[in-house]
Short mmCIF file of C-alpha atoms in Angstrom, two decimals:
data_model
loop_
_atom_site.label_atom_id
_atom_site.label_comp_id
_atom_site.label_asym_id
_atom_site.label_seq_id
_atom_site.Cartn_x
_atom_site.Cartn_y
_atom_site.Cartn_z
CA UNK A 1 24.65 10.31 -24.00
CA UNK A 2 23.70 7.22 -25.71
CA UNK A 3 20.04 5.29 -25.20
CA UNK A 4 21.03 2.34 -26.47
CA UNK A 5 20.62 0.95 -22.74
CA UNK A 6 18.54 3.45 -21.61
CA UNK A 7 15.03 1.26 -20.51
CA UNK A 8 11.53 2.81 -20.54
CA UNK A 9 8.41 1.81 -18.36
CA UNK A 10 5.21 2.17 -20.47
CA UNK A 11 2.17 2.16 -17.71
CA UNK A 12 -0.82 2.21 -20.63
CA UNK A 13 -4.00 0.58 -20.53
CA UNK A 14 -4.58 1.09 -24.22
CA UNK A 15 -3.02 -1.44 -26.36
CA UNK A 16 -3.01 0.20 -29.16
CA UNK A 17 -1.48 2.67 -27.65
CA UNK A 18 1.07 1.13 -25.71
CA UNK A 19 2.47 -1.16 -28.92
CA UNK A 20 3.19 2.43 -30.86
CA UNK A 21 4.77 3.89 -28.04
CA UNK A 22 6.83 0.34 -27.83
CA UNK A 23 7.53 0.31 -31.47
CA UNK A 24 8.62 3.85 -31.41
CA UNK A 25 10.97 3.54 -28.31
CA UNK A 26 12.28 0.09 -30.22
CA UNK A 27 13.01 2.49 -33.02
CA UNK A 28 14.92 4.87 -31.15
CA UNK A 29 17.16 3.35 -29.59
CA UNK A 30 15.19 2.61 -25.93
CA UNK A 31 14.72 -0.90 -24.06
CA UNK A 32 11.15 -0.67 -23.17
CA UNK A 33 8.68 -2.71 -20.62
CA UNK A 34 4.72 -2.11 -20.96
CA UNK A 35 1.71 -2.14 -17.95
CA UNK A 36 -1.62 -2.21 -18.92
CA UNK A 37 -3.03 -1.40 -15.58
CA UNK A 38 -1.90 0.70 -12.25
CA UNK A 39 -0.91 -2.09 -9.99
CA UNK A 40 1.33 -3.95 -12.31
CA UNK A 41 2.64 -0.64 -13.04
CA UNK A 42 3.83 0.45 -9.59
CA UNK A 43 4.92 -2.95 -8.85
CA UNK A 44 7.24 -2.59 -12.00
CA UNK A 45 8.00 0.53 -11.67
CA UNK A 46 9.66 0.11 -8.20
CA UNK A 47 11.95 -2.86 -9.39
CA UNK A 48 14.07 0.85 -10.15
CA UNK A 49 15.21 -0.95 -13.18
CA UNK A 50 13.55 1.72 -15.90
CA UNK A 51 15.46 4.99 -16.65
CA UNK A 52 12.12 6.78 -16.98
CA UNK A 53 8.80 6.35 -16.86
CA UNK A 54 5.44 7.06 -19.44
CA UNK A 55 2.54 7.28 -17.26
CA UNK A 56 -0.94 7.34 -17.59
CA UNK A 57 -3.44 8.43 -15.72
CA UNK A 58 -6.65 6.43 -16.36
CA UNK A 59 -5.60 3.18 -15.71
CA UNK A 60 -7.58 0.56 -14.75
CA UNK A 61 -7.03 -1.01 -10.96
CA UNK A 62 -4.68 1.85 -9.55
CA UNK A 63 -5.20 5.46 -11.66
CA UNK A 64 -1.72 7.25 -13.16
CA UNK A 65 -1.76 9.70 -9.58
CA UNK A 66 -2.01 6.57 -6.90
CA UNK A 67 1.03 5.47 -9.03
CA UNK A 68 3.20 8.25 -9.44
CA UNK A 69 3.15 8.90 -5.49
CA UNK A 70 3.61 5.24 -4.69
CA UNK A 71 6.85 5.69 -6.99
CA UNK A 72 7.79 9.21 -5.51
CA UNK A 73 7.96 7.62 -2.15
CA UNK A 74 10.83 5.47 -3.06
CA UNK A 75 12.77 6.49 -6.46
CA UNK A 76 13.39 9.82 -8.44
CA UNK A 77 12.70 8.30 -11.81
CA UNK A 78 11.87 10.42 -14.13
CA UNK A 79 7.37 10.64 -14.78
CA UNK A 80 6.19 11.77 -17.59
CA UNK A 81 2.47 11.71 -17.22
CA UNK A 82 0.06 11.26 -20.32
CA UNK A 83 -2.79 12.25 -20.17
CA UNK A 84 -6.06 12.46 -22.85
CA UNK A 85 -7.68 15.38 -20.32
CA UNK A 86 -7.17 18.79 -21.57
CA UNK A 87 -8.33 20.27 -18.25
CA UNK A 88 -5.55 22.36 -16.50
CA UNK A 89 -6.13 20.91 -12.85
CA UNK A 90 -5.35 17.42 -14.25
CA UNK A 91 -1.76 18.33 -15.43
CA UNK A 92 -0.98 20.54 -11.90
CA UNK A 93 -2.04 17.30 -9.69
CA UNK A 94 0.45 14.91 -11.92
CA UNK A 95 2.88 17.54 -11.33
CA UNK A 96 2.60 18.18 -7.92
CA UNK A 97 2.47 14.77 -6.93
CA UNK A 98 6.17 14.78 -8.35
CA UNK A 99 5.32 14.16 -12.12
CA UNK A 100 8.30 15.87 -14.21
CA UNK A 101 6.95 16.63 -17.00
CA UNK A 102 3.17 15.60 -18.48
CA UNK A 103 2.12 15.09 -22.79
CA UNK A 104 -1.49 15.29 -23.47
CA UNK A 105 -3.09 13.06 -26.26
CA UNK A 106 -2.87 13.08 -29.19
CA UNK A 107 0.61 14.04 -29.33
CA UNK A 108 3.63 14.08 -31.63
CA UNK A 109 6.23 10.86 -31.38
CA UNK A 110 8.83 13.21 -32.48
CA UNK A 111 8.21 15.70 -29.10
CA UNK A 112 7.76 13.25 -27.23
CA UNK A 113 11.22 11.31 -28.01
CA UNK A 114 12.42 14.91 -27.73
CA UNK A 115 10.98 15.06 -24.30
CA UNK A 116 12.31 11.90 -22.65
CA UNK A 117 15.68 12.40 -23.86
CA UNK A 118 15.47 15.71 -22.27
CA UNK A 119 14.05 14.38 -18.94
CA UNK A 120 16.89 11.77 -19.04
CA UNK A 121 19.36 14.37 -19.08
CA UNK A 122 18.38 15.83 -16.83
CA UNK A 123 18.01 13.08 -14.70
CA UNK A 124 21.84 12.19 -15.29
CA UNK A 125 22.91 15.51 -14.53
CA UNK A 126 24.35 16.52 -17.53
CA UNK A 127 21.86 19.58 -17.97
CA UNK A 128 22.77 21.75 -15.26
CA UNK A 129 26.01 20.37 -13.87
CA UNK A 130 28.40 23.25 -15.78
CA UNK A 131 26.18 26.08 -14.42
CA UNK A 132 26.79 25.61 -11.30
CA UNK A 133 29.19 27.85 -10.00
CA UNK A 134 29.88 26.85 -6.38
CA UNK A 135 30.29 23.81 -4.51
CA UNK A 136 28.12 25.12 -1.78
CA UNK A 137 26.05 28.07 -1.99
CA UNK A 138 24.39 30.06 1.01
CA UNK A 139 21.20 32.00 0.99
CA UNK A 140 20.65 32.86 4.09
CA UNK A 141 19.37 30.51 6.08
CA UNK A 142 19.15 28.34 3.40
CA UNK A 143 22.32 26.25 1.75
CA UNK A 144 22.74 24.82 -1.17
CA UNK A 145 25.65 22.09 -1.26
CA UNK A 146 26.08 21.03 -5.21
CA UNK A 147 28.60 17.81 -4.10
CA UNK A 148 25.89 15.93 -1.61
CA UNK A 149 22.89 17.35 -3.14
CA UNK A 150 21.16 18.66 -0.30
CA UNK A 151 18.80 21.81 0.70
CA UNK A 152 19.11 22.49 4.11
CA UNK A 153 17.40 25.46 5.97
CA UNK A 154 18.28 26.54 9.40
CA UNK A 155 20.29 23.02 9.50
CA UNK A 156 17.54 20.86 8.70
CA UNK A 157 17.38 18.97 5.27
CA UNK A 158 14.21 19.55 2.98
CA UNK A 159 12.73 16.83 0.25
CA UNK A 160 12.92 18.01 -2.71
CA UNK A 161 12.80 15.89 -6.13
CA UNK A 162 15.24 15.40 -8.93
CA UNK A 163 14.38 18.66 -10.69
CA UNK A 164 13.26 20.90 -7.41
CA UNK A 165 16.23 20.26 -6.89
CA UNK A 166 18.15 21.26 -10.27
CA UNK A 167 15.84 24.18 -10.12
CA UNK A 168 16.64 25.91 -6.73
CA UNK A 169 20.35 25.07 -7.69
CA UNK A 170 20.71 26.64 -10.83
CA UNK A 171 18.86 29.99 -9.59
CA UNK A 172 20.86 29.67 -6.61
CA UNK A 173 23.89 29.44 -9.24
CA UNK A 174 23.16 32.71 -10.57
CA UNK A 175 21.30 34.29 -7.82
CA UNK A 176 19.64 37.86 -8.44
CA UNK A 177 19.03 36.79 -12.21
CA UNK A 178 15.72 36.76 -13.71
CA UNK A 179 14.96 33.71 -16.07
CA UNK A 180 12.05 33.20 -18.33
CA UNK A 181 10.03 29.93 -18.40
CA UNK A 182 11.32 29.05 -21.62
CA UNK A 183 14.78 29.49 -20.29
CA UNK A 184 14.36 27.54 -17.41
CA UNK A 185 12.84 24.72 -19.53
CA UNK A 186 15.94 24.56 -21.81
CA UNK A 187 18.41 25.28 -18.74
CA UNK A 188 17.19 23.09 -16.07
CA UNK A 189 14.36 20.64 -17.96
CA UNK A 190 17.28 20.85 -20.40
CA UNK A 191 14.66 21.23 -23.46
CA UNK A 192 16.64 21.87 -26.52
CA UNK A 193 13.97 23.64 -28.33
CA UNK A 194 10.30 24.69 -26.96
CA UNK A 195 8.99 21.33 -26.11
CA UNK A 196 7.64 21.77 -22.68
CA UNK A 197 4.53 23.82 -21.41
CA UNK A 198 5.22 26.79 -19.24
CA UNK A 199 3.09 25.94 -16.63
CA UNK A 200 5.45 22.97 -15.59
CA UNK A 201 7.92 25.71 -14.33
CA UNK A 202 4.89 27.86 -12.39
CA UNK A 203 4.08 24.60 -10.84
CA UNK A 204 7.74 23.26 -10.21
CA UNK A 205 8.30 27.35 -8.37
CA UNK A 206 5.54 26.94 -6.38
CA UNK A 207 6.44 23.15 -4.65
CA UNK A 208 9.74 24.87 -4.30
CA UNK A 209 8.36 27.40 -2.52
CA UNK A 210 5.96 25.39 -0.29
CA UNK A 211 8.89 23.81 0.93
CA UNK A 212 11.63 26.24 1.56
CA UNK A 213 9.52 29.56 2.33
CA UNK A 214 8.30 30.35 5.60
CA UNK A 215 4.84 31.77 3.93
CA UNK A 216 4.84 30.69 0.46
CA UNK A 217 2.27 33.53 -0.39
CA UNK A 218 4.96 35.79 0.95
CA UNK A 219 8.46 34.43 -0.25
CA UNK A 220 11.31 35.50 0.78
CA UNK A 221 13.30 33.31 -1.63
CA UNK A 222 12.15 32.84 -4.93
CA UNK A 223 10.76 35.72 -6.33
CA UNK A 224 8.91 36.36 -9.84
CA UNK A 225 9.68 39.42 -12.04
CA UNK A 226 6.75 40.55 -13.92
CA UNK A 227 7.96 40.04 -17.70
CA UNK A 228 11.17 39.05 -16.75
CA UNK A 229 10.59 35.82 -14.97
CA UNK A 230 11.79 33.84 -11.43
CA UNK A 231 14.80 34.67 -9.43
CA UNK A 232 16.08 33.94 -6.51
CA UNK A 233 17.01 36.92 -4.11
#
């Protein structure tokens, strides 16, 4: 894949901030817009004309969170939240609000060029697309069809985001398998080294879960494998 077209929203209230992230985009390869507040960022954002999205989440006018939903509600472009916060709740709320993957300040340009390209990859479907080893796959209830995309349990669809969906498809794929975190992040989040934090995956499972399981504290589904990692049954 090349990025020579490949365009990148900036939503960053710090100039500073925002002009090295431009510069270094510029230097790789990337188009690149910039926001410096919430509401102009949402409003760009939903033009869909950016191939990803740098997000972050105190922002003047409309905070990072208020945007990332307003954009979930309409487009699967890939969010990568930034955030200065260290705490841990801040980072679960970006991601469950449908944030794929989250940096926390400071942070290095270098992982974080490595991270969009990743996210784009993913995005395009060139991660997971040679795992998959059926068309359509049946759990149960629950089926998997790999040509239109869609979950649907007991006939009904269920919403699931760009990498929800990737996920449940690729466990699906090789059903009965544990997988690590870090396997997961370089199979599905398509991470070519360890650039990701493993609590994006714990968060990602449990979304999944909320959605597909009858009693997510009891799944029937996806299953975790002390040491070993997720499955699905």
């Amino acid at each position: 894949m090349t990025n020579e077209k490949k365009k990148i929203l900036i939503v960053e209230d710090e100039k500073n901030i925002a002009q090295v992230l431009a510069f270094n985009l510029m230097q790789a390869g990337y188009a690149y817009d910039i926001a410096y507040d919430g509401e102009e960022g949402l409003k760009k954002a939903l033009s869909g004309d950016f191939d990803l999205i740098l997000l972050d989440i105190m922002l003047p006018k409309m905070d990072g969170y208020t945007v990332c939903r307003g954009v979930r509600m309409k487009l699967d472009t890939p969010i990568i939240m930034v955030t200065a916060k260290e705490e841990e709740i801040d980072k679960i709320m970006g991601l469950d609000l449908g944030a794929d993957d989250y940096v926390t300040k400071p942070f290095s340009i270098n992982v974080l060029l490595a991270r969009i390209k990743a996210n784009m990859r993913r995005a395009s479907g060139e991660v997971i697309v040679n795992a998959r080893n059926s068309a359509i796959i049946r759990v149960r209830d629950l089926v998997i069809d790999n040509e239109k995309y869609l979950v649907t349990k007991n006939g009904k669809e269920i919403a699931l985001s760009k990498v929800e969906y990737d996920l449940i498809s690729y466990l699906a794929s090789n059903a009965g398998k544990p997988f690590t975190r870090e396997a997961l992040l370089q199979d599905v989040w398509g991470y070519r080294e360890f650039y990701g934090d493993r609590r994006t995956v714990d968060v990602t499972i449990s979304r999944l879960r909320a959605k597909i399981e009858d009693d997510p504290s009891h799944p029937q589904y996806i299953f975790s494998k002390h040491g070993l990692g997720y499955y699905l049954a």
